[in-house]
Amino acid sequence: MSTVFVERVIVSVVFGLAGLAKVLALAFETEAFVRWGFPVGFMYFIGILEIAGALGVWMRKLAPFAALCLAVLTVGAVATRLIFAEWVAAVVTAGVLAITLHFVWQKRRELFPH
């Protein structure tokens, strides 16, 4: 089993479940977005993007772009966690960001062909 495969599974499961929680408007997600001052519609939008990215990492030509987009979303998530002093969540989210960026790095030749 390759590193790329393991990272692909981690990225797709983490973002797929996170996106599903947002799209289903689970209480903890709705409460968090309200606490952060974001509209609930933004939560649905982020959830849809996360689900699309989770599916996209399994599509050969789309995988590096999908992961890069997920990484950009995750930078925003880390920033939000830091702004609201949610330190443990910020560290966990930064770990997900690191895995996602490593996946992008592994697929960089597909992202930027010579």
PDB file of N, CA and C in Angstrom:
ATOM      1  N   MET A   1       0.850  -1.172   0.000  1.00  0.00           N
ATOM      2  CA  MET A   1       0.000   0.000   0.000  1.00  0.00           C
ATOM      3  C   MET A   1       0.899   1.240   0.000  1.00  0.00           C
ATOM      4  N   SER A   2       0.667   2.135  -0.943  1.00  0.00           N
ATOM      5  CA  SER A   2       1.525   3.309  -1.083  1.00  0.00           C
ATOM      6  C   SER A   2       1.082   4.446  -0.162  1.00  0.00           C
ATOM      7  N   THR A   3       2.006   5.363   0.059  1.00  0.00           N
ATOM      8  CA  THR A   3       1.717   6.559   0.856  1.00  0.00           C
ATOM      9  C   THR A   3       0.604   7.366   0.210  1.00  0.00           C
ATOM     10  N   VAL A   4       0.661   7.483  -1.110  1.00  0.00           N
ATOM     11  CA  VAL A   4      -0.356   8.252  -1.830  1.00  0.00           C
ATOM     12  C   VAL A   4      -1.746   7.653  -1.598  1.00  0.00           C
ATOM     13  N   PHE A   5      -1.839   6.332  -1.629  1.00  0.00           N
ATOM     14  CA  PHE A   5      -3.132   5.683  -1.417  1.00  0.00           C
ATOM     15  C   PHE A   5      -3.648   5.943   0.000  1.00  0.00           C
ATOM     16  N   VAL A   6      -2.780   5.796   0.982  1.00  0.00           N
ATOM     17  CA  VAL A   6      -3.182   6.022   2.378  1.00  0.00           C
ATOM     18  C   VAL A   6      -3.625   7.473   2.568  1.00  0.00           C
ATOM     19  N   GLU A   7      -2.850   8.405   2.017  1.00  0.00           N
ATOM     20  CA  GLU A   7      -3.226   9.820   2.131  1.00  0.00           C
ATOM     21  C   GLU A   7      -4.540  10.100   1.412  1.00  0.00           C
ATOM     22  N   ARG A   8      -4.736   9.475   0.259  1.00  0.00           N
ATOM     23  CA  ARG A   8      -5.988   9.652  -0.493  1.00  0.00           C
ATOM     24  C   ARG A   8      -7.174   9.182   0.359  1.00  0.00           C
ATOM     25  N   VAL A   9      -7.029   8.050   1.028  1.00  0.00           N
ATOM     26  CA  VAL A   9      -8.094   7.526   1.884  1.00  0.00           C
ATOM     27  C   VAL A   9      -8.352   8.483   3.046  1.00  0.00           C
ATOM     28  N   ILE A  10      -7.284   8.920   3.710  1.00  0.00           N
ATOM     29  CA  ILE A  10      -7.443   9.837   4.850  1.00  0.00           C
ATOM     30  C   ILE A  10      -8.135  11.120   4.418  1.00  0.00           C
ATOM     31  N   VAL A  11      -7.640  11.728   3.345  1.00  0.00           N
ATOM     32  CA  VAL A  11      -8.206  12.993   2.862  1.00  0.00           C
ATOM     33  C   VAL A  11      -9.677  12.809   2.483  1.00  0.00           C
ATOM     34  N   SER A  12      -9.981  11.748   1.754  1.00  0.00           N
ATOM     35  CA  SER A  12     -11.369  11.568   1.309  1.00  0.00           C
ATOM     36  C   SER A  12     -12.313  11.272   2.474  1.00  0.00           C
ATOM     37  N   VAL A  13     -11.872  10.486   3.431  1.00  0.00           N
ATOM     38  CA  VAL A  13     -12.734  10.168   4.577  1.00  0.00           C
ATOM     39  C   VAL A  13     -12.937  11.398   5.460  1.00  0.00           C
ATOM     40  N   VAL A  14     -11.845  12.083   5.791  1.00  0.00           N
ATOM     41  CA  VAL A  14     -11.949  13.256   6.673  1.00  0.00           C
ATOM     42  C   VAL A  14     -12.838  14.328   6.048  1.00  0.00           C
ATOM     43  N   PHE A  15     -12.553  14.685   4.794  1.00  0.00           N
ATOM     44  CA  PHE A  15     -13.333  15.752   4.165  1.00  0.00           C
ATOM     45  C   PHE A  15     -14.738  15.291   3.791  1.00  0.00           C
ATOM     46  N   GLY A  16     -14.886  14.027   3.421  1.00  0.00           N
ATOM     47  CA  GLY A  16     -16.219  13.513   3.117  1.00  0.00           C
ATOM     48  C   GLY A  16     -17.132  13.562   4.331  1.00  0.00           C
ATOM     49  N   LEU A  17     -16.618  13.111   5.468  1.00  0.00           N
ATOM     50  CA  LEU A  17     -17.424  13.135   6.694  1.00  0.00           C
ATOM     51  C   LEU A  17     -17.670  14.559   7.188  1.00  0.00           C
ATOM     52  N   ALA A  18     -16.639  15.401   7.110  1.00  0.00           N
ATOM     53  CA  ALA A  18     -16.804  16.801   7.535  1.00  0.00           C
ATOM     54  C   ALA A  18     -17.833  17.506   6.655  1.00  0.00           C
ATOM     55  N   GLY A  19     -17.748  17.270   5.360  1.00  0.00           N
ATOM     56  CA  GLY A  19     -18.703  17.885   4.439  1.00  0.00           C
ATOM     57  C   GLY A  19     -20.116  17.383   4.666  1.00  0.00           C
ATOM     58  N   LEU A  20     -20.249  16.089   4.894  1.00  0.00           N
ATOM     59  CA  LEU A  20     -21.559  15.501   5.157  1.00  0.00           C
ATOM     60  C   LEU A  20     -22.173  16.087   6.431  1.00  0.00           C
ATOM     61  N   ALA A  21     -21.360  16.264   7.464  1.00  0.00           N
ATOM     62  CA  ALA A  21     -21.854  16.853   8.716  1.00  0.00           C
ATOM     63  C   ALA A  21     -22.384  18.266   8.480  1.00  0.00           C
ATOM     64  N   LYS A  22     -21.721  19.006   7.600  1.00  0.00           N
ATOM     65  CA  LYS A  22     -22.173  20.373   7.300  1.00  0.00           C
ATOM     66  C   LYS A  22     -23.444  20.365   6.458  1.00  0.00           C
ATOM     67  N   VAL A  23     -23.472  19.541   5.425  1.00  0.00           N
ATOM     68  CA  VAL A  23     -24.640  19.482   4.542  1.00  0.00           C
ATOM     69  C   VAL A  23     -25.875  18.985   5.299  1.00  0.00           C
ATOM     70  N   LEU A  24     -25.674  18.070   6.229  1.00  0.00           N
ATOM     71  CA  LEU A  24     -26.789  17.577   7.046  1.00  0.00           C
ATOM     72  C   LEU A  24     -27.123  18.524   8.197  1.00  0.00           C
ATOM     73  N   ALA A  25     -26.347  19.601   8.324  1.00  0.00           N
ATOM     74  CA  ALA A  25     -26.552  20.610   9.368  1.00  0.00           C
ATOM     75  C   ALA A  25     -26.596  19.986  10.757  1.00  0.00           C
ATOM     76  N   LEU A  26     -25.621  19.115  11.030  1.00  0.00           N
ATOM     77  CA  LEU A  26     -25.538  18.539  12.369  1.00  0.00           C
ATOM     78  C   LEU A  26     -25.323  19.667  13.371  1.00  0.00           C
ATOM     79  N   ALA A  27     -25.881  19.497  14.550  1.00  0.00           N
ATOM     80  CA  ALA A  27     -25.908  20.570  15.547  1.00  0.00           C
ATOM     81  C   ALA A  27     -24.532  21.155  15.830  1.00  0.00           C
ATOM     82  N   PHE A  28     -23.510  20.308  15.986  1.00  0.00           N
ATOM     83  CA  PHE A  28     -22.191  20.839  16.335  1.00  0.00           C
ATOM     84  C   PHE A  28     -21.619  21.714  15.226  1.00  0.00           C
ATOM     85  N   GLU A  29     -21.934  21.403  13.968  1.00  0.00           N
ATOM     86  CA  GLU A  29     -21.452  22.234  12.857  1.00  0.00           C
ATOM     87  C   GLU A  29     -22.214  23.557  12.808  1.00  0.00           C
ATOM     88  N   THR A  30     -23.527  23.477  12.909  1.00  0.00           N
ATOM     89  CA  THR A  30     -24.348  24.690  12.875  1.00  0.00           C
ATOM     90  C   THR A  30     -23.965  25.628  14.013  1.00  0.00           C
ATOM     91  N   GLU A  31     -23.807  25.080  15.214  1.00  0.00           N
ATOM     92  CA  GLU A  31     -23.420  25.898  16.370  1.00  0.00           C
ATOM     93  C   GLU A  31     -22.058  26.549  16.157  1.00  0.00           C
ATOM     94  N   ALA A  32     -21.128  25.819  15.573  1.00  0.00           N
ATOM     95  CA  ALA A  32     -19.788  26.368  15.336  1.00  0.00           C
ATOM     96  C   ALA A  32     -19.842  27.519  14.341  1.00  0.00           C
ATOM     97  N   PHE A  33     -20.541  27.352  13.240  1.00  0.00           N
ATOM     98  CA  PHE A  33     -20.602  28.412  12.231  1.00  0.00           C
ATOM     99  C   PHE A  33     -21.293  29.655  12.782  1.00  0.00           C
ATOM    100  N   VAL A  34     -22.331  29.459  13.582  1.00  0.00           N
ATOM    101  CA  VAL A  34     -23.007  30.596  14.218  1.00  0.00           C
ATOM    102  C   VAL A  34     -22.057  31.275  15.207  1.00  0.00           C
ATOM    103  N   ARG A  35     -21.345  30.489  16.007  1.00  0.00           N
ATOM    104  CA  ARG A  35     -20.396  31.033  16.986  1.00  0.00           C
ATOM    105  C   ARG A  35     -19.309  31.855  16.293  1.00  0.00           C
ATOM    106  N   TRP A  36     -18.877  31.398  15.130  1.00  0.00           N
ATOM    107  CA  TRP A  36     -17.828  32.106  14.390  1.00  0.00           C
ATOM    108  C   TRP A  36     -18.367  33.308  13.619  1.00  0.00           C
ATOM    109  N   GLY A  37     -19.678  33.448  13.574  1.00  0.00           N
ATOM    110  CA  GLY A  37     -20.274  34.587  12.882  1.00  0.00           C
ATOM    111  C   GLY A  37     -20.485  34.378  11.388  1.00  0.00           C
ATOM    112  N   PHE A  38     -20.430  33.133  10.940  1.00  0.00           N
ATOM    113  CA  PHE A  38     -20.660  32.829   9.527  1.00  0.00           C
ATOM    114  C   PHE A  38     -22.128  32.473   9.314  1.00  0.00           C
ATOM    115  N   PRO A  39     -22.687  32.838   8.168  1.00  0.00           N
ATOM    116  CA  PRO A  39     -24.070  32.439   7.890  1.00  0.00           C
ATOM    117  C   PRO A  39     -24.170  30.930   7.664  1.00  0.00           C
ATOM    118  N   VAL A  40     -25.321  30.380   7.963  1.00  0.00           N
ATOM    119  CA  VAL A  40     -25.534  28.943   7.811  1.00  0.00           C
ATOM    120  C   VAL A  40     -25.382  28.532   6.344  1.00  0.00           C
ATOM    121  N   GLY A  41     -25.750  29.408   5.427  1.00  0.00           N
ATOM    122  CA  GLY A  41     -25.579  29.116   4.005  1.00  0.00           C
ATOM    123  C   GLY A  41     -24.121  28.869   3.642  1.00  0.00           C
ATOM    124  N   PHE A  42     -23.223  29.569   4.306  1.00  0.00           N
ATOM    125  CA  PHE A  42     -21.787  29.374   4.080  1.00  0.00           C
ATOM    126  C   PHE A  42     -21.368  27.976   4.529  1.00  0.00           C
ATOM    127  N   MET A  43     -21.980  27.495   5.602  1.00  0.00           N
ATOM    128  CA  MET A  43     -21.694  26.141   6.086  1.00  0.00           C
ATOM    129  C   MET A  43     -22.069  25.110   5.019  1.00  0.00           C
ATOM    130  N   TYR A  44     -23.237  25.282   4.404  1.00  0.00           N
ATOM    131  CA  TYR A  44     -23.650  24.355   3.344  1.00  0.00           C
ATOM    132  C   TYR A  44     -22.683  24.415   2.163  1.00  0.00           C
ATOM    133  N   PHE A  45     -22.283  25.624   1.791  1.00  0.00           N
ATOM    134  CA  PHE A  45     -21.353  25.815   0.675  1.00  0.00           C
ATOM    135  C   PHE A  45     -20.028  25.102   0.939  1.00  0.00           C
ATOM    136  N   ILE A  46     -19.471  25.301   2.128  1.00  0.00           N
ATOM    137  CA  ILE A  46     -18.209  24.641   2.495  1.00  0.00           C
ATOM    138  C   ILE A  46     -18.397  23.125   2.495  1.00  0.00           C
ATOM    139  N   GLY A  47     -19.523  22.661   3.012  1.00  0.00           N
ATOM    140  CA  GLY A  47     -19.804  21.226   3.029  1.00  0.00           C
ATOM    141  C   GLY A  47     -19.840  20.627   1.636  1.00  0.00           C
ATOM    142  N   ILE A  48     -20.475  21.311   0.709  1.00  0.00           N
ATOM    143  CA  ILE A  48     -20.531  20.830  -0.678  1.00  0.00           C
ATOM    144  C   ILE A  48     -19.133  20.793  -1.282  1.00  0.00           C
ATOM    145  N   LEU A  49     -18.329  21.834  -1.030  1.00  0.00           N
ATOM    146  CA  LEU A  49     -16.953  21.851  -1.537  1.00  0.00           C
ATOM    147  C   LEU A  49     -16.137  20.703  -0.948  1.00  0.00           C
ATOM    148  N   GLU A  50     -16.318  20.433   0.336  1.00  0.00           N
ATOM    149  CA  GLU A  50     -15.578  19.339   0.972  1.00  0.00           C
ATOM    150  C   GLU A  50     -15.971  17.979   0.391  1.00  0.00           C
ATOM    151  N   ILE A  51     -17.239  17.775   0.164  1.00  0.00           N
ATOM    152  CA  ILE A  51     -17.684  16.509  -0.433  1.00  0.00           C
ATOM    153  C   ILE A  51     -17.158  16.382  -1.860  1.00  0.00           C
ATOM    154  N   ALA A  52     -17.233  17.460  -2.623  1.00  0.00           N
ATOM    155  CA  ALA A  52     -16.713  17.436  -3.998  1.00  0.00           C
ATOM    156  C   ALA A  52     -15.219  17.124  -4.002  1.00  0.00           C
ATOM    157  N   GLY A  53     -14.475  17.735  -3.085  1.00  0.00           N
ATOM    158  CA  GLY A  53     -13.041  17.466  -2.993  1.00  0.00           C
ATOM    159  C   GLY A  53     -12.750  16.038  -2.579  1.00  0.00           C
ATOM    160  N   ALA A  54     -13.546  15.523  -1.644  1.00  0.00           N
ATOM    161  CA  ALA A  54     -13.364  14.137  -1.188  1.00  0.00           C
ATOM    162  C   ALA A  54     -13.573  13.152  -2.332  1.00  0.00           C
ATOM    163  N   LEU A  55     -14.514  13.445  -3.193  1.00  0.00           N
ATOM    164  CA  LEU A  55     -14.734  12.601  -4.374  1.00  0.00           C
ATOM    165  C   LEU A  55     -13.652  12.849  -5.425  1.00  0.00           C
ATOM    166  N   GLY A  56     -13.262  14.108  -5.560  1.00  0.00           N
ATOM    167  CA  GLY A  56     -12.281  14.489  -6.574  1.00  0.00           C
ATOM    168  C   GLY A  56     -10.912  13.863  -6.400  1.00  0.00           C
ATOM    169  N   VAL A  57     -10.510  13.593  -5.161  1.00  0.00           N
ATOM    170  CA  VAL A  57      -9.180  12.994  -4.961  1.00  0.00           C
ATOM    171  C   VAL A  57      -9.104  11.568  -5.497  1.00  0.00           C
ATOM    172  N   TRP A  58     -10.234  10.971  -5.836  1.00  0.00           N
ATOM    173  CA  TRP A  58     -10.249   9.623  -6.417  1.00  0.00           C
ATOM    174  C   TRP A  58     -10.244   9.647  -7.946  1.00  0.00           C
ATOM    175  N   MET A  59     -10.376  10.827  -8.534  1.00  0.00           N
ATOM    176  CA  MET A  59     -10.374  10.958  -9.993  1.00  0.00           C
ATOM    177  C   MET A  59      -8.968  11.323 -10.450  1.00  0.00           C
ATOM    178  N   ARG A  60      -8.390  10.454 -11.241  1.00  0.00           N
ATOM    179  CA  ARG A  60      -6.970  10.543 -11.576  1.00  0.00           C
ATOM    180  C   ARG A  60      -6.512  11.942 -11.992  1.00  0.00           C
ATOM    181  N   LYS A  61      -7.135  12.513 -12.984  1.00  0.00           N
ATOM    182  CA  LYS A  61      -6.686  13.815 -13.492  1.00  0.00           C
ATOM    183  C   LYS A  61      -7.097  14.964 -12.580  1.00  0.00           C
ATOM    184  N   LEU A  62      -8.128  14.766 -11.803  1.00  0.00           N
ATOM    185  CA  LEU A  62      -8.648  15.820 -10.937  1.00  0.00           C
ATOM    186  C   LEU A  62      -8.023  15.809  -9.546  1.00  0.00           C
ATOM    187  N   ALA A  63      -7.445  14.696  -9.145  1.00  0.00           N
ATOM    188  CA  ALA A  63      -6.975  14.503  -7.768  1.00  0.00           C
ATOM    189  C   ALA A  63      -6.072  15.616  -7.238  1.00  0.00           C
ATOM    190  N   PRO A  64      -5.011  16.020  -7.949  1.00  0.00           N
ATOM    191  CA  PRO A  64      -4.149  17.055  -7.373  1.00  0.00           C
ATOM    192  C   PRO A  64      -4.855  18.402  -7.238  1.00  0.00           C
ATOM    193  N   PHE A  65      -5.728  18.725  -8.183  1.00  0.00           N
ATOM    194  CA  PHE A  65      -6.466  19.986  -8.111  1.00  0.00           C
ATOM    195  C   PHE A  65      -7.476  19.959  -6.967  1.00  0.00           C
ATOM    196  N   ALA A  66      -8.159  18.836  -6.816  1.00  0.00           N
ATOM    197  CA  ALA A  66      -9.129  18.691  -5.729  1.00  0.00           C
ATOM    198  C   ALA A  66      -8.437  18.820  -4.376  1.00  0.00           C
ATOM    199  N   ALA A  67      -7.295  18.163  -4.230  1.00  0.00           N
ATOM    200  CA  ALA A  67      -6.558  18.230  -2.962  1.00  0.00           C
ATOM    201  C   ALA A  67      -6.034  19.638  -2.700  1.00  0.00           C
ATOM    202  N   LEU A  68      -5.583  20.320  -3.746  1.00  0.00           N
ATOM    203  CA  LEU A  68      -5.106  21.693  -3.575  1.00  0.00           C
ATOM    204  C   LEU A  68      -6.245  22.602  -3.119  1.00  0.00           C
ATOM    205  N   CYS A  69      -7.420  22.434  -3.697  1.00  0.00           N
ATOM    206  CA  CYS A  69      -8.581  23.219  -3.272  1.00  0.00           C
ATOM    207  C   CYS A  69      -8.962  22.907  -1.822  1.00  0.00           C
ATOM    208  N   LEU A  70      -8.897  21.640  -1.452  1.00  0.00           N
ATOM    209  CA  LEU A  70      -9.174  21.271  -0.059  1.00  0.00           C
ATOM    210  C   LEU A  70      -8.148  21.893   0.883  1.00  0.00           C
ATOM    211  N   ALA A  71      -6.896  21.954   0.448  1.00  0.00           N
ATOM    212  CA  ALA A  71      -5.855  22.576   1.272  1.00  0.00           C
ATOM    213  C   ALA A  71      -6.157  24.057   1.493  1.00  0.00           C
ATOM    214  N   VAL A  72      -6.607  24.737   0.444  1.00  0.00           N
ATOM    215  CA  VAL A  72      -6.953  26.161   0.577  1.00  0.00           C
ATOM    216  C   VAL A  72      -8.095  26.329   1.577  1.00  0.00           C
ATOM    217  N   LEU A  73      -9.121  25.481   1.476  1.00  0.00           N
ATOM    218  CA  LEU A  73     -10.220  25.525   2.452  1.00  0.00           C
ATOM    219  C   LEU A  73      -9.708  25.302   3.871  1.00  0.00           C
ATOM    220  N   THR A  74      -8.764  24.386   4.004  1.00  0.00           N
ATOM    221  CA  THR A  74      -8.255  24.026   5.322  1.00  0.00           C
ATOM    222  C   THR A  74      -7.418  25.143   5.928  1.00  0.00           C
ATOM    223  N   VAL A  75      -6.735  25.914   5.105  1.00  0.00           N
ATOM    224  CA  VAL A  75      -6.013  27.086   5.621  1.00  0.00           C
ATOM    225  C   VAL A  75      -7.014  28.028   6.293  1.00  0.00           C
ATOM    226  N   GLY A  76      -8.157  28.223   5.649  1.00  0.00           N
ATOM    227  CA  GLY A  76      -9.207  29.049   6.249  1.00  0.00           C
ATOM    228  C   GLY A  76      -9.733  28.459   7.546  1.00  0.00           C
ATOM    229  N   ALA A  77      -9.854  27.142   7.587  1.00  0.00           N
ATOM    230  CA  ALA A  77     -10.336  26.478   8.806  1.00  0.00           C
ATOM    231  C   ALA A  77      -9.335  26.631   9.946  1.00  0.00           C
ATOM    232  N   VAL A  78      -8.049  26.473   9.644  1.00  0.00           N
ATOM    233  CA  VAL A  78      -7.012  26.649  10.676  1.00  0.00           C
ATOM    234  C   VAL A  78      -7.043  28.086  11.188  1.00  0.00           C
ATOM    235  N   ALA A  79      -7.135  29.039  10.272  1.00  0.00           N
ATOM    236  CA  ALA A  79      -7.174  30.454  10.674  1.00  0.00           C
ATOM    237  C   ALA A  79      -8.372  30.730  11.580  1.00  0.00           C
ATOM    238  N   THR A  80      -9.522  30.192  11.220  1.00  0.00           N
ATOM    239  CA  THR A  80     -10.722  30.387  12.043  1.00  0.00           C
ATOM    240  C   THR A  80     -10.523  29.804  13.437  1.00  0.00           C
ATOM    241  N   ARG A  81      -9.972  28.608  13.509  1.00  0.00           N
ATOM    242  CA  ARG A  81      -9.727  27.968  14.811  1.00  0.00           C
ATOM    243  C   ARG A  81      -8.759  28.797  15.655  1.00  0.00           C
ATOM    244  N   LEU A  82      -7.728  29.353  15.023  1.00  0.00           N
ATOM    245  CA  LEU A  82      -6.757  30.175  15.759  1.00  0.00           C
ATOM    246  C   LEU A  82      -7.377  31.486  16.231  1.00  0.00           C
ATOM    247  N   ILE A  83      -8.145  32.127  15.365  1.00  0.00           N
ATOM    248  CA  ILE A  83      -8.791  33.395  15.728  1.00  0.00           C
ATOM    249  C   ILE A  83      -9.695  33.215  16.939  1.00  0.00           C
ATOM    250  N   PHE A  84     -10.370  32.080  17.011  1.00  0.00           N
ATOM    251  CA  PHE A  84     -11.297  31.830  18.111  1.00  0.00           C
ATOM    252  C   PHE A  84     -10.674  31.016  19.243  1.00  0.00           C
ATOM    253  N   ALA A  85      -9.349  30.940  19.244  1.00  0.00           N
ATOM    254  CA  ALA A  85      -8.577  30.293  20.315  1.00  0.00           C
ATOM    255  C   ALA A  85      -9.015  28.856  20.575  1.00  0.00           C
ATOM    256  N   GLU A  86      -9.326  28.140  19.517  1.00  0.00           N
ATOM    257  CA  GLU A  86      -9.675  26.719  19.618  1.00  0.00           C
ATOM    258  C   GLU A  86      -8.405  25.931  19.301  1.00  0.00           C
ATOM    259  N   TRP A  87      -7.495  25.903  20.272  1.00  0.00           N
ATOM    260  CA  TRP A  87      -6.126  25.432  20.047  1.00  0.00           C
ATOM    261  C   TRP A  87      -6.032  23.968  19.642  1.00  0.00           C
ATOM    262  N   VAL A  88      -6.736  23.104  20.336  1.00  0.00           N
ATOM    263  CA  VAL A  88      -6.664  21.674  20.009  1.00  0.00           C
ATOM    264  C   VAL A  88      -7.224  21.435  18.608  1.00  0.00           C
ATOM    265  N   ALA A  89      -8.356  22.026  18.318  1.00  0.00           N
ATOM    266  CA  ALA A  89      -8.953  21.879  16.986  1.00  0.00           C
ATOM    267  C   ALA A  89      -8.037  22.466  15.915  1.00  0.00           C
ATOM    268  N   ALA A  90      -7.348  23.556  16.236  1.00  0.00           N
ATOM    269  CA  ALA A  90      -6.417  24.161  15.277  1.00  0.00           C
ATOM    270  C   ALA A  90      -5.272  23.210  14.959  1.00  0.00           C
ATOM    271  N   VAL A  91      -4.759  22.539  15.977  1.00  0.00           N
ATOM    272  CA  VAL A  91      -3.652  21.592  15.767  1.00  0.00           C
ATOM    273  C   VAL A  91      -4.120  20.393  14.943  1.00  0.00           C
ATOM    274  N   VAL A  92      -5.287  19.859  15.263  1.00  0.00           N
ATOM    275  CA  VAL A  92      -5.825  18.721  14.506  1.00  0.00           C
ATOM    276  C   VAL A  92      -6.064  19.130  13.051  1.00  0.00           C
ATOM    277  N   THR A  93      -6.655  20.293  12.859  1.00  0.00           N
ATOM    278  CA  THR A  93      -6.925  20.783  11.507  1.00  0.00           C
ATOM    279  C   THR A  93      -5.623  21.030  10.749  1.00  0.00           C
ATOM    280  N   ALA A  94      -4.613  21.536  11.434  1.00  0.00           N
ATOM    281  CA  ALA A  94      -3.301  21.729  10.800  1.00  0.00           C
ATOM    282  C   ALA A  94      -2.692  20.388  10.397  1.00  0.00           C
ATOM    283  N   GLY A  95      -2.936  19.351  11.184  1.00  0.00           N
ATOM    284  CA  GLY A  95      -2.473  18.009  10.820  1.00  0.00           C
ATOM    285  C   GLY A  95      -3.145  17.507   9.553  1.00  0.00           C
ATOM    286  N   VAL A  96      -4.440  17.749   9.437  1.00  0.00           N
ATOM    287  CA  VAL A  96      -5.163  17.386   8.211  1.00  0.00           C
ATOM    288  C   VAL A  96      -4.603  18.182   7.032  1.00  0.00           C
ATOM    289  N   LEU A  97      -4.307  19.453   7.266  1.00  0.00           N
ATOM    290  CA  LEU A  97      -3.699  20.287   6.223  1.00  0.00           C
ATOM    291  C   LEU A  97      -2.358  19.711   5.780  1.00  0.00           C
ATOM    292  N   ALA A  98      -1.543  19.282   6.730  1.00  0.00           N
ATOM    293  CA  ALA A  98      -0.230  18.713   6.399  1.00  0.00           C
ATOM    294  C   ALA A  98      -0.371  17.457   5.538  1.00  0.00           C
ATOM    295  N   ILE A  99      -1.296  16.598   5.888  1.00  0.00           N
ATOM    296  CA  ILE A  99      -1.524  15.375   5.103  1.00  0.00           C
ATOM    297  C   ILE A  99      -2.008  15.733   3.699  1.00  0.00           C
ATOM    298  N   THR A 100      -2.922  16.681   3.622  1.00  0.00           N
ATOM    299  CA  THR A 100      -3.459  17.099   2.325  1.00  0.00           C
ATOM    300  C   THR A 100      -2.370  17.714   1.458  1.00  0.00           C
ATOM    301  N   LEU A 101      -1.533  18.560   2.052  1.00  0.00           N
ATOM    302  CA  LEU A 101      -0.439  19.177   1.292  1.00  0.00           C
ATOM    303  C   LEU A 101       0.597  18.148   0.858  1.00  0.00           C
ATOM    304  N   HIS A 102       0.841  17.148   1.684  1.00  0.00           N
ATOM    305  CA  HIS A 102       1.778  16.098   1.282  1.00  0.00           C
ATOM    306  C   HIS A 102       1.219  15.315   0.095  1.00  0.00           C
ATOM    307  N   PHE A 103      -0.075  15.075   0.103  1.00  0.00           N
ATOM    308  CA  PHE A 103      -0.717  14.422  -1.038  1.00  0.00           C
ATOM    309  C   PHE A 103      -0.546  15.277  -2.294  1.00  0.00           C
ATOM    310  N   VAL A 104      -0.773  16.586  -2.170  1.00  0.00           N
ATOM    311  CA  VAL A 104      -0.576  17.499  -3.310  1.00  0.00           C
ATOM    312  C   VAL A 104       0.868  17.419  -3.787  1.00  0.00           C
ATOM    313  N   TRP A 105       1.808  17.417  -2.851  1.00  0.00           N
ATOM    314  CA  TRP A 105       3.230  17.337  -3.205  1.00  0.00           C
ATOM    315  C   TRP A 105       3.528  16.048  -3.975  1.00  0.00           C
ATOM    316  N   GLN A 106       2.958  14.943  -3.519  1.00  0.00           N
ATOM    317  CA  GLN A 106       3.172  13.654  -4.189  1.00  0.00           C
ATOM    318  C   GLN A 106       2.617  13.667  -5.617  1.00  0.00           C
ATOM    319  N   LYS A 107       1.568  14.451  -5.835  1.00  0.00           N
ATOM    320  CA  LYS A 107       0.913  14.504  -7.146  1.00  0.00           C
ATOM    321  C   LYS A 107       1.327  15.742  -7.948  1.00  0.00           C
ATOM    322  N   ARG A 108       2.378  16.437  -7.522  1.00  0.00           N
ATOM    323  CA  ARG A 108       2.758  17.715  -8.130  1.00  0.00           C
ATOM    324  C   ARG A 108       3.058  17.618  -9.621  1.00  0.00           C
ATOM    325  N   ARG A 109       3.586  16.508 -10.077  1.00  0.00           N
ATOM    326  CA  ARG A 109       3.902  16.369 -11.505  1.00  0.00           C
ATOM    327  C   ARG A 109       2.631  16.353 -12.353  1.00  0.00           C
ATOM    328  N   GLU A 110       1.558  15.871 -11.767  1.00  0.00           N
ATOM    329  CA  GLU A 110       0.272  15.909 -12.468  1.00  0.00           C
ATOM    330  C   GLU A 110      -0.336  17.301 -12.395  1.00  0.00           C
ATOM    331  N   LEU A 111      -0.038  18.016 -11.322  1.00  0.00           N
ATOM    332  CA  LEU A 111      -0.566  19.362 -11.137  1.00  0.00           C
ATOM    333  C   LEU A 111       0.144  20.348 -12.049  1.00  0.00           C
ATOM    334  N   PHE A 112       1.466  20.207 -12.163  1.00  0.00           N
ATOM    335  CA  PHE A 112       2.277  21.097 -12.995  1.00  0.00           C
ATOM    336  C   PHE A 112       3.140  20.276 -13.945  1.00  0.00           C
ATOM    337  N   PRO A 113       2.550  19.749 -15.029  1.00  0.00           N
ATOM    338  CA  PRO A 113       3.351  18.927 -15.950  1.00  0.00           C
ATOM    339  C   PRO A 113       4.388  19.773 -16.682  1.00  0.00           C
ATOM    340  N   HIS A 114       5.479  19.155 -17.049  1.00  0.00           N
ATOM    341  CA  HIS A 114       6.559  19.877 -17.734  1.00  0.00           C
ATOM    342  C   HIS A 114       6.232  20.074 -19.175  1.00  0.00           C
TER     343      HIS A 114
END
